[in-house]
Tab-separated table of C-alpha atoms in Angstrom:
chain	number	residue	atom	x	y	z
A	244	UNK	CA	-2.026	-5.459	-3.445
A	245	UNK	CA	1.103	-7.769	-4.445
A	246	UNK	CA	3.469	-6.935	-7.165
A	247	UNK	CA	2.163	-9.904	-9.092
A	248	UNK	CA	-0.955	-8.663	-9.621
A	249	UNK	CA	-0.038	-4.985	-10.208
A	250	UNK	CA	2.520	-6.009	-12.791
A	251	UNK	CA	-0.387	-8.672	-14.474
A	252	UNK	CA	-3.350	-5.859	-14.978
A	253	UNK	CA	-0.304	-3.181	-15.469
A	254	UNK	CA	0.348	-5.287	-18.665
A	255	UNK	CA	-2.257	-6.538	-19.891
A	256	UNK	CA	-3.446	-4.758	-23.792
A	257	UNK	CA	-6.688	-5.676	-25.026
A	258	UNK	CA	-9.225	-3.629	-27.675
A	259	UNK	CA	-11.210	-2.753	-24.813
A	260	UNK	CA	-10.024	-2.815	-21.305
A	261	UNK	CA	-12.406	-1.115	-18.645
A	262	UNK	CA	-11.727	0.263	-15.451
A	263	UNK	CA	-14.121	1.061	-12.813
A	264	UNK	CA	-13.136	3.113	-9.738
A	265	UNK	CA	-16.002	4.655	-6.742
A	266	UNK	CA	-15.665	5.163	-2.904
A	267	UNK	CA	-17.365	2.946	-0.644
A	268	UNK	CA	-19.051	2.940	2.838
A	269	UNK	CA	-18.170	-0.134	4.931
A	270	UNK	CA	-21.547	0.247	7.035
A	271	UNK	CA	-25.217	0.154	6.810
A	272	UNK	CA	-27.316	2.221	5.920
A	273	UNK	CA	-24.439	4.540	3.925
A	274	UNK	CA	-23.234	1.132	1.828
A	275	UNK	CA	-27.272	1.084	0.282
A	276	UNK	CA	-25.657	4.512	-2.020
A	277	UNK	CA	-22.753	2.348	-2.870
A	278	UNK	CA	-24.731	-0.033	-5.187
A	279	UNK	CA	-26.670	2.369	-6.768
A	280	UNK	CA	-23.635	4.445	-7.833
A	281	UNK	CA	-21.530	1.001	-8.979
A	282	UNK	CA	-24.901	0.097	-11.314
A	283	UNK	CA	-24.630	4.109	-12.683
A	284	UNK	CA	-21.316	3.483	-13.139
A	285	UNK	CA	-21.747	-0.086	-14.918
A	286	UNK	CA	-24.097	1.471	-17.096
A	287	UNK	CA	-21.945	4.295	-18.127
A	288	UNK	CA	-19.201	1.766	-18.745
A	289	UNK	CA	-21.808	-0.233	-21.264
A	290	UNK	CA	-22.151	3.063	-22.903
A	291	UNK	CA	-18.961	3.998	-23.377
A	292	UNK	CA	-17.845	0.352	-25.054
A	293	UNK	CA	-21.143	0.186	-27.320
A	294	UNK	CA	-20.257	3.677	-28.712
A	295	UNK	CA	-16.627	3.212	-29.034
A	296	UNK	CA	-16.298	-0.437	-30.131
A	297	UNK	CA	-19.980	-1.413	-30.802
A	298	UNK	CA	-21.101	-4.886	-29.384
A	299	UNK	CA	-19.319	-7.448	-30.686
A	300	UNK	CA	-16.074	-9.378	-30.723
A	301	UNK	CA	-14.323	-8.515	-27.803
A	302	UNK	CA	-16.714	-5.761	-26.869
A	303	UNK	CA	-19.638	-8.328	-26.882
A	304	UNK	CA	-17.322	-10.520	-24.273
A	305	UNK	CA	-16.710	-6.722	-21.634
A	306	UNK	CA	-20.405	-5.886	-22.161
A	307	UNK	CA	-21.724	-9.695	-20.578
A	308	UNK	CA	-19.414	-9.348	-18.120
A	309	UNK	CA	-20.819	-5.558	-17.151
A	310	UNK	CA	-23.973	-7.279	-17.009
A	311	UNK	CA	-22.639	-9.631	-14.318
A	312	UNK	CA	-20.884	-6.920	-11.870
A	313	UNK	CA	-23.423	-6.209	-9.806
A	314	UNK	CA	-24.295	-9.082	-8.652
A	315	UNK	CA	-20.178	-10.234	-8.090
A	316	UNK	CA	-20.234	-7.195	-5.662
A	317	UNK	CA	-21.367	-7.799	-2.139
A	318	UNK	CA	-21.905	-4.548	-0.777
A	319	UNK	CA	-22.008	-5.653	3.251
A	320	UNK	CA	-18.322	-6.989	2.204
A	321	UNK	CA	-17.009	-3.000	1.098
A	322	UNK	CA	-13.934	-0.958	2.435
A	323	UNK	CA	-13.209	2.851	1.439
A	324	UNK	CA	-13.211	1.684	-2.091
A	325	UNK	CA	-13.558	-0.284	-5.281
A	326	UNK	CA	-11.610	-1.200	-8.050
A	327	UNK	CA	-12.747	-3.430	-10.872
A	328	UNK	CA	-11.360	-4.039	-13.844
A	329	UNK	CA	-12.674	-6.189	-16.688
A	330	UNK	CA	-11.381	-7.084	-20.266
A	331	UNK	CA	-12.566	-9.686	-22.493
A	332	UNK	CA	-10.235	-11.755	-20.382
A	333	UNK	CA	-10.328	-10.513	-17.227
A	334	UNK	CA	-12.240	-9.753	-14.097
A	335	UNK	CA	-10.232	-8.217	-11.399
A	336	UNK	CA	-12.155	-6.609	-8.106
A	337	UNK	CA	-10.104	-5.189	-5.409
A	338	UNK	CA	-11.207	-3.778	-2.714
A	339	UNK	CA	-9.322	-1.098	-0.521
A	340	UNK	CA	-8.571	0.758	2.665
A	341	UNK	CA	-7.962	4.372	0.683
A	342	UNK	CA	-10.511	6.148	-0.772
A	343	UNK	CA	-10.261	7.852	-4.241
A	344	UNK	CA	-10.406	11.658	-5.440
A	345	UNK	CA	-13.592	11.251	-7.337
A	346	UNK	CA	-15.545	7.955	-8.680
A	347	UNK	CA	-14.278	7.134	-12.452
A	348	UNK	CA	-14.703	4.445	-15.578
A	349	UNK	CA	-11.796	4.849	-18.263
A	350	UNK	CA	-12.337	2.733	-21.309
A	351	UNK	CA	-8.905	2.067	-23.037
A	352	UNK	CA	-6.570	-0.129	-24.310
A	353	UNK	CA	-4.977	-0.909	-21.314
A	354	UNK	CA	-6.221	-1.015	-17.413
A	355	UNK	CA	-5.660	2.516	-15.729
A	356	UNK	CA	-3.799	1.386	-12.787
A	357	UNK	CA	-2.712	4.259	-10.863
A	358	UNK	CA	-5.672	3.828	-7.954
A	359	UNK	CA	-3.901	0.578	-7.498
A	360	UNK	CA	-0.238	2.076	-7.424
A	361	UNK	CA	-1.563	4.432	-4.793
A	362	UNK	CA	-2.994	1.480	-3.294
A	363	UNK	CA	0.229	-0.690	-3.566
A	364	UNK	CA	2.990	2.316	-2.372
A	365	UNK	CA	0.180	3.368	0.668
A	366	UNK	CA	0.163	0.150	1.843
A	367	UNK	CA	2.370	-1.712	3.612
A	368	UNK	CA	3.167	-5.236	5.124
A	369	UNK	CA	4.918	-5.133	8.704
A	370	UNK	CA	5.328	-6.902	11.969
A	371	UNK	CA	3.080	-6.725	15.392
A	372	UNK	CA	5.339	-7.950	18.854
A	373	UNK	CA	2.745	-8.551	21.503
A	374	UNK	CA	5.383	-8.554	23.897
A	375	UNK	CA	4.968	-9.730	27.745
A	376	UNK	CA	7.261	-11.368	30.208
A	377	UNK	CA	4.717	-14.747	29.977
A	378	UNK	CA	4.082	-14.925	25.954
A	379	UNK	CA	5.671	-13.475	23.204
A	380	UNK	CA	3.906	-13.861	19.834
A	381	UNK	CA	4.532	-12.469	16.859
A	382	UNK	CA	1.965	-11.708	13.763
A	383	UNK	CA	2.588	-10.620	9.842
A	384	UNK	CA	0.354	-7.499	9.205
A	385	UNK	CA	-1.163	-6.219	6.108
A	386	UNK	CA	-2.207	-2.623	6.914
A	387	UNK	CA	-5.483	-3.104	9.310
A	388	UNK	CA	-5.239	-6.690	8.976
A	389	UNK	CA	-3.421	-9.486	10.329
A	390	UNK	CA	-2.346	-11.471	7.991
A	391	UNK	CA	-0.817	-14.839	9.919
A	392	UNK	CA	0.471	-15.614	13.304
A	393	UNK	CA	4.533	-16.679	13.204
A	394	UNK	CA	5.601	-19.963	14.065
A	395	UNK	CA	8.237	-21.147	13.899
A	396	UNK	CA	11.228	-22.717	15.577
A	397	UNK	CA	11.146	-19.415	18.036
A	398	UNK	CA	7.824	-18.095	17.979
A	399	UNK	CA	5.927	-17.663	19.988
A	400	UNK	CA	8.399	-17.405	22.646
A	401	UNK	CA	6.620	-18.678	26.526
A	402	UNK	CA	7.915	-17.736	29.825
A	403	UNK	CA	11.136	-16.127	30.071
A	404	UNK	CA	13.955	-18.495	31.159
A	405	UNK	CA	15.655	-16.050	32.948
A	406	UNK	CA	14.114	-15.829	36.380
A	407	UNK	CA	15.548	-15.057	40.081
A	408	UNK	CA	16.284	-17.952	42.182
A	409	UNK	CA	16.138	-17.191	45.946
A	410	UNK	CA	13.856	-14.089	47.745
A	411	UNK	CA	17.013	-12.213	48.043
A	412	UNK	CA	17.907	-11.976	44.286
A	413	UNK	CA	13.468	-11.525	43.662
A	414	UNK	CA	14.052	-8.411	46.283
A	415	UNK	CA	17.056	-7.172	44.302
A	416	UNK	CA	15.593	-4.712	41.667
A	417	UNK	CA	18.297	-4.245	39.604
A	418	UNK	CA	18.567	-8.111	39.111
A	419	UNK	CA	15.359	-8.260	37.967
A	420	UNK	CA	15.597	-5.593	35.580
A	421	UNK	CA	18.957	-7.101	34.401
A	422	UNK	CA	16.872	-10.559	33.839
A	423	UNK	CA	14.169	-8.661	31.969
A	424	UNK	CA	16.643	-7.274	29.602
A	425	UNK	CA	17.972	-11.069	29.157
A	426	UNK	CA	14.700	-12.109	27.861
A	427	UNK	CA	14.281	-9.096	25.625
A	428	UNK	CA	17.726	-9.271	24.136
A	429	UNK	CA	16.390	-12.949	23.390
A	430	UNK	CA	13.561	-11.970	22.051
A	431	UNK	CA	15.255	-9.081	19.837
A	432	UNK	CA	17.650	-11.736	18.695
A	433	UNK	CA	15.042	-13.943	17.438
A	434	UNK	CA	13.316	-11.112	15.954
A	435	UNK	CA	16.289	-9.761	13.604
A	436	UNK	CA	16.910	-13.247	12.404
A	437	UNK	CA	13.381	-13.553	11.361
A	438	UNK	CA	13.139	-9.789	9.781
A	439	UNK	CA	16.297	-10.514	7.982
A	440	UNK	CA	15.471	-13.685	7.086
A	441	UNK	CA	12.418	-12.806	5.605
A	442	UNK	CA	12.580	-8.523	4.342
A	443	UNK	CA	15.443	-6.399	6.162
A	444	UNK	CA	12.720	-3.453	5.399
A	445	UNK	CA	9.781	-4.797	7.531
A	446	UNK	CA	9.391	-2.534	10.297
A	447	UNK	CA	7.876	-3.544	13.967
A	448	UNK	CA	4.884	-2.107	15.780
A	449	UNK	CA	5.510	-3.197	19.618
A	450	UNK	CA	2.091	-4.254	21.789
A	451	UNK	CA	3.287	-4.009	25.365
A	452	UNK	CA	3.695	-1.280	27.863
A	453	UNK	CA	5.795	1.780	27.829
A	454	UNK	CA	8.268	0.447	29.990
A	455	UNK	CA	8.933	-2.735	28.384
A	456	UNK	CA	9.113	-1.048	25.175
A	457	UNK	CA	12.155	1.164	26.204
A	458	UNK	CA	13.554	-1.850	27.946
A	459	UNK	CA	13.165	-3.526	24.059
A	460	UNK	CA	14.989	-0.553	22.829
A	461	UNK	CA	18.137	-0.615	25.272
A	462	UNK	CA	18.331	-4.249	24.631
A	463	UNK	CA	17.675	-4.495	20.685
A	464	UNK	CA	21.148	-5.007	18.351
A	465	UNK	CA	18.539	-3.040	15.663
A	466	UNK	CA	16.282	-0.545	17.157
A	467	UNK	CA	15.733	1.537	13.993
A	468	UNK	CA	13.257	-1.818	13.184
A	469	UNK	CA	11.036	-0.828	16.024
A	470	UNK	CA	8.701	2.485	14.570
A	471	UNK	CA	6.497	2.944	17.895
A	472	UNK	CA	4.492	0.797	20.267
A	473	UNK	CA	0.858	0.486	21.934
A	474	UNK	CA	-0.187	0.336	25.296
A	475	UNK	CA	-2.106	-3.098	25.820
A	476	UNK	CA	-3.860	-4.176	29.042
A	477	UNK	CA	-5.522	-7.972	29.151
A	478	UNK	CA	-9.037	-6.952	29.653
A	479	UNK	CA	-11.783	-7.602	27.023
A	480	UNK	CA	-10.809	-7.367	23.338
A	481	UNK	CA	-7.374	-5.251	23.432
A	482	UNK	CA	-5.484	-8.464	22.968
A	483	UNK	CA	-7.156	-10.327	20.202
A	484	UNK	CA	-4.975	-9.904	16.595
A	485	UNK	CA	-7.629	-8.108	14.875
A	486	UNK	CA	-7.500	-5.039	17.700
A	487	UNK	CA	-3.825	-5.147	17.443
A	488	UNK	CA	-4.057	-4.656	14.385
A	489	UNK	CA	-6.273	-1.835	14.008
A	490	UNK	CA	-4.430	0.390	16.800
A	491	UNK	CA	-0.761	-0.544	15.241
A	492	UNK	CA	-2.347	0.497	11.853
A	493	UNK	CA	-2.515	3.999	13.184
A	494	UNK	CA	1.584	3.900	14.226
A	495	UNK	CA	2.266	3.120	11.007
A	496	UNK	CA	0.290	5.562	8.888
A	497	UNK	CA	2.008	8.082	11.645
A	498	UNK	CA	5.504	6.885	10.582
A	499	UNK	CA	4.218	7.060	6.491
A	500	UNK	CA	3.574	10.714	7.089
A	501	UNK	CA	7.289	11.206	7.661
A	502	UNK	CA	8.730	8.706	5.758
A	503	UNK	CA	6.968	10.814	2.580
A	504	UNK	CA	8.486	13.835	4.161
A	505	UNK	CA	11.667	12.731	4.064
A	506	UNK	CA	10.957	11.441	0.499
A	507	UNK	CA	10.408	14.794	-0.769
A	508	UNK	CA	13.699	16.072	1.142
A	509	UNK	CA	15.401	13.125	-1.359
A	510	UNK	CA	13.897	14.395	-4.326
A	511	UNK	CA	14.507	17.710	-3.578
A	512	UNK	CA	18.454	17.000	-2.748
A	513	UNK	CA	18.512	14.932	-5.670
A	514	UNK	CA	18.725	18.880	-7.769
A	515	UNK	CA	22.848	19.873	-6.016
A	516	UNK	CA	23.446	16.560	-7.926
A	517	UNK	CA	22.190	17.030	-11.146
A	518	UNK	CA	19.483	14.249	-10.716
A	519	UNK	CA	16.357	15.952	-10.453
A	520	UNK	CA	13.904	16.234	-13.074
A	521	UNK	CA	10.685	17.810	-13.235
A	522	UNK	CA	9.926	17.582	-17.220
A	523	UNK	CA	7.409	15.093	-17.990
A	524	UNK	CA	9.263	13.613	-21.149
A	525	UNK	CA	12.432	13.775	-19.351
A	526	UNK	CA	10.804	11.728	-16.526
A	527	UNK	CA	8.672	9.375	-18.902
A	528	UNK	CA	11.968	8.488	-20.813
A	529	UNK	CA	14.262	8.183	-17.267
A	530	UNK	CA	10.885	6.038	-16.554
A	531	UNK	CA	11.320	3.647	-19.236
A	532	UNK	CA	15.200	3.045	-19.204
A	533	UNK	CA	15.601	2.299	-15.533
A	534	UNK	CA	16.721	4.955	-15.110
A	535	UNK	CA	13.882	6.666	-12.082
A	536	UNK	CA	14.860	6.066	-8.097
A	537	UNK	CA	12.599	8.013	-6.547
A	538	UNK	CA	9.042	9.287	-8.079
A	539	UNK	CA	6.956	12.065	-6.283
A	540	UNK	CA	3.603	13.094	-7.885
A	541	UNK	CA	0.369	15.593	-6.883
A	542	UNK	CA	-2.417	13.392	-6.562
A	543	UNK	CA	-5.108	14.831	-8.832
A	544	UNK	CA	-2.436	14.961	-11.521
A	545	UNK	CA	-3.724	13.464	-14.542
A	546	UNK	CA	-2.511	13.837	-18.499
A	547	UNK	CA	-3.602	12.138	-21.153
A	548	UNK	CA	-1.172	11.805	-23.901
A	549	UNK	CA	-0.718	10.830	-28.041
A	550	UNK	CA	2.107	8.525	-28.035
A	551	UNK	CA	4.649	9.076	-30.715
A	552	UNK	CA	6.735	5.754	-31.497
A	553	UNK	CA	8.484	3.895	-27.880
A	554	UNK	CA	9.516	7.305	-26.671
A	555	UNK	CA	7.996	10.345	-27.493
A	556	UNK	CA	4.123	11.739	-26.592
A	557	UNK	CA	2.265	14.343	-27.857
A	558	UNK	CA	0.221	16.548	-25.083
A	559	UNK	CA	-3.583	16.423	-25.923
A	560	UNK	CA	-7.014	17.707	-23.816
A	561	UNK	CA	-9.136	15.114	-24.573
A	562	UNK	CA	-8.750	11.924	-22.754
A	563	UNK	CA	-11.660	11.017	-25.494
A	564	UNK	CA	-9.742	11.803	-28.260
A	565	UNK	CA	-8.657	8.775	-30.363
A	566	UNK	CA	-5.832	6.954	-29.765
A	567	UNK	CA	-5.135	8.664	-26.766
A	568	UNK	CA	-3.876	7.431	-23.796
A	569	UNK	CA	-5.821	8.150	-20.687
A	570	UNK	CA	-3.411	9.151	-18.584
A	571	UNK	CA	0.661	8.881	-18.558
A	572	UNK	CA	1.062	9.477	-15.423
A	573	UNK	CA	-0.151	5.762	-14.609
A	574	UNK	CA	2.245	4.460	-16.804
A	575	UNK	CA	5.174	6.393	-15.459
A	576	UNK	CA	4.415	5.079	-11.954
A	577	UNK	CA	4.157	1.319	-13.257
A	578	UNK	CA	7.528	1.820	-15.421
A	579	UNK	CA	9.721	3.250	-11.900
A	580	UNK	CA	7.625	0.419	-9.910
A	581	UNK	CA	8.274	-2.587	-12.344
A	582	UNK	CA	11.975	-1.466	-12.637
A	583	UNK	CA	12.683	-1.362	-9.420
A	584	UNK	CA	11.945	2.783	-7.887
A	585	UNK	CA	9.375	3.924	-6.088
A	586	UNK	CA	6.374	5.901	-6.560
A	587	UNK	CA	4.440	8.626	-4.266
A	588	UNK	CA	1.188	10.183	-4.954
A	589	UNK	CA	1.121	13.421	-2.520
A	590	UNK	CA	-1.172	16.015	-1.361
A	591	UNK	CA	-0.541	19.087	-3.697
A	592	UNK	CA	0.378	21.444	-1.307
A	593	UNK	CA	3.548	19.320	-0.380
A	594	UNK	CA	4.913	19.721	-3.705
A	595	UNK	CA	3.914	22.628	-4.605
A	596	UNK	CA	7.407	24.431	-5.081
A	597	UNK	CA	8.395	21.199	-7.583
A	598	UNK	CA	5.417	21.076	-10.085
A	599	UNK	CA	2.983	18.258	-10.409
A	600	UNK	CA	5.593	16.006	-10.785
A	601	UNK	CA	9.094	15.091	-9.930
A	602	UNK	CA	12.031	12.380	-9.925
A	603	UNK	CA	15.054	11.393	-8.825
A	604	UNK	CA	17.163	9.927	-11.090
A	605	UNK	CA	19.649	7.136	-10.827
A	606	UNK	CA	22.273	8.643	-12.315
C-alpha cells in the first residue's frame, strides 16, 4: 500500500462510493467459502445503492460495476484479505497480508479507508543482507515479499578482497578474524550509503549465521539499522529470495510488536507535557490543523458522526442515518497520515487505561 494510492481513494467524494471488506483463505479447499461470501457481499452492496440512491446516474454506473466483481476476483490469487472499492469512477482491489475484525460493505460518500491505513502503518518496506564471505547481495522487501534485488555500483558485493597471503598468516586466527571484519566494515559501509541514500528509516534483516552477524555488529558505523538476523544454510530452498523473505518477515513483525510498545510509552509521556489528548473533537480538530504526531487507536473502534461545518461533529448511533458519516475515526487516521503523523490501530487491551483513542500532539 503506497501513500499515493491511500491519499487518491482517501480523497476521492462521489454520490455513492462503496467499500467492500471480507477475510480470505489463500488455499484450496477453504478459498471455495471466499467467493461465495464476496458474491453475498456484492449483493448486499447492490442493495444498499438501489435503496439509497435508486439505479441511475451515478448509481446505475456502481451497480454495473458490482455486476462485474466477481468475475475481476481470482480467488486461487487471495491473501488474508480483500479490499475493493468502487465508485462511478473507480475500481480499486487490494489484496492483503492482515486479516480484518469482521467482513463489511459501507456505502457513503467517500471510501472508508481505515482497513487500508491498518494495512499501510502494519506494513512495512525494509532491507534483506544475505551475507557470506563469497557473495553479498542485497534485496528491497515488502513485508513477505521481495520486492527487487539491488544493483548497483556495490551490490552485490563477490569475494572478499581481503584474504591471507602465506599458510602462516591462514594459520593465524586472529588475522583472519581481523580480515573478516575488513570485509564486513566494507560491506556495512556500502550498506549505510545505500540506506541513507535511499530512507535513513529502512531497517535490515541479516541472512547469515550467528557469528557473522555479531561480527556485522562490531564492525557496523550504524548498528541500530540491523533489527535481527536468520540462520541460513545452502541446502535446498533456504537461499532463494522468496524464503528469505518469508523467515525475515517474522523478525520484523517481532520488532513491530515493540516498536508499538514503545509507541504507547510516547503517547503516554506525551500527558507531563501537556500534549496528550484523549477527546475525540480535540483530536479530530489537532487532526485537521497539523497539529497530531503520534495517533494510537483500539481496533474495533468505530463512530459514526453528523458533521457540523469544517470543524465540529455531532455524535449519532446510526451509521444509516442520513448524512452521516460512517465512521470518523477513518478520517482522523488519513488527516495525521496525509499531514505527516502516524497512525496505530492496537489491540484493546493495550490501551485500555487511555480510552479508545489517543494522540500526541505537536505542540
Amino acid at each position: 500500500m503506497t501513500v499515493s494510492k491511500l491519499k487518491r481513494l482517501a480523497e476521492e467524494n462521489n454520490q455513492v462510493c462503496v467499500t467492500i471488506s471480507l477475510n480470505t483463505h489463500r488455499t484450496h479447499p477453504d478459498n471455495l467459502q471466499d467467493e461465495i461470501v464476496l458474491k453475498n457481499l456484492i449483493s448486499d452492496a447492490k442493495e444498499r445503492v438501489t435503496s439509497e440512491f435508486g439505479k441511475r446516474d451515478e448509481a446505475g454506473k456502481v451497480l454495473e460495476k458490482l455486476d462485474e466483481l466477481d468475475k475481476k476476483v481470482d480467488i486461487n490469487q487471495l491473501l488474508d484479505s480483500l479490499h475493493i472499492f468502487i465508485s462511478a469512477e473507480t475500481m480499486e482491489i487490494v489484496r492483503s497480508i492482515w486479516s480484518v475484525e469482521e467482513n463489511s460493505v459501507f456505502v457513503d460518500e467517500q471510501f472508508m479507508i481505515k482497513p487500508l491505513i491498518k494495512l499501510f502503518n502494519r506494513s512495512r518496506e525494509y532491507l534483506i543482507l544475505q551475507l557470506s564471505q563469497n557473495k553479498t547481495q542485497l534485496f528491497k522487501a515488502y513485508d513477505e515479499s521481495v520486492e527487487e534485488e539491488v544493483h548497483n555500483h556495490v551490490f552485490p558485493f563477490g569475494e572478499s578482497p581481503h584474504v591471507a597471503t602465506s599458510n602462516i598468516r591462514k594459520s593465524d586466527s586472529a588475522h583472519v578474524d581481523n580480515l573478516l571484519k575488513e570485509h564486513f566494515r566494507d560491506i556495512d559501509k556500502a550498506l549505510v550509503d545505500f540506506v541513507l541514500s535511499e530512507d535513513k528509516t529502512l531497517k535490515v534483516v541479516v541472512a547469515t549465521t550467528e557469528a557473522n552477524y555479531h561480527a556485522l555488529l562490531e564492525a557496523s558505523t550504524r548498528p541500530e539499522m540491523y533489527i535481527g538476523f536468520i540462520e541460513v544454510n545452502h541446502s535446498g530452498n533456504d537461499n532463494a529470495p522468496w524464503h528469505l523473505a518469508k523467515q525475515s518477515w517474522e523478525v520484523v513483525k517481532e520488532k513491530q510488536i515493540e516498536w508499538v510498545k514503545e509507541a504507547i510509552e510516547e503517547v503516554k509521556a506525551a500527558s507531563s507535557q501537556s500534549k496528550l489528548s484523549t477527546d475525540l473533537l480535540e483530536i479530530y480538530q489537532a487532526a485537521i490543523d497539523g497539529n497530531a504526531e503520534l495517533l494510537i487507536v483500539n481496533k474495533l473502534y468505530q463512530q459514526p458522526v453528523r458533521l457540523v461545518g469544517d470543524r465540529d461533529f455531532e455524535l449519532i448511533e446510526d451509521a444509516n442515518e442520513h448524512g452521516a458519516l460512517d465512521d470518523i475515526i477513518s478520517h482522523i487516521a488519513y488527516e495525521v497520515i496525509s499531514k505527516g503523523g502516524k497512525t496505530l490501530f492496537v489491540d484493546e487491551e493495550w490501551i485500555s487505561d487511555l480510552g479508545n483513542i489517543a494522540l500526541k500532539k505537536r505542540y
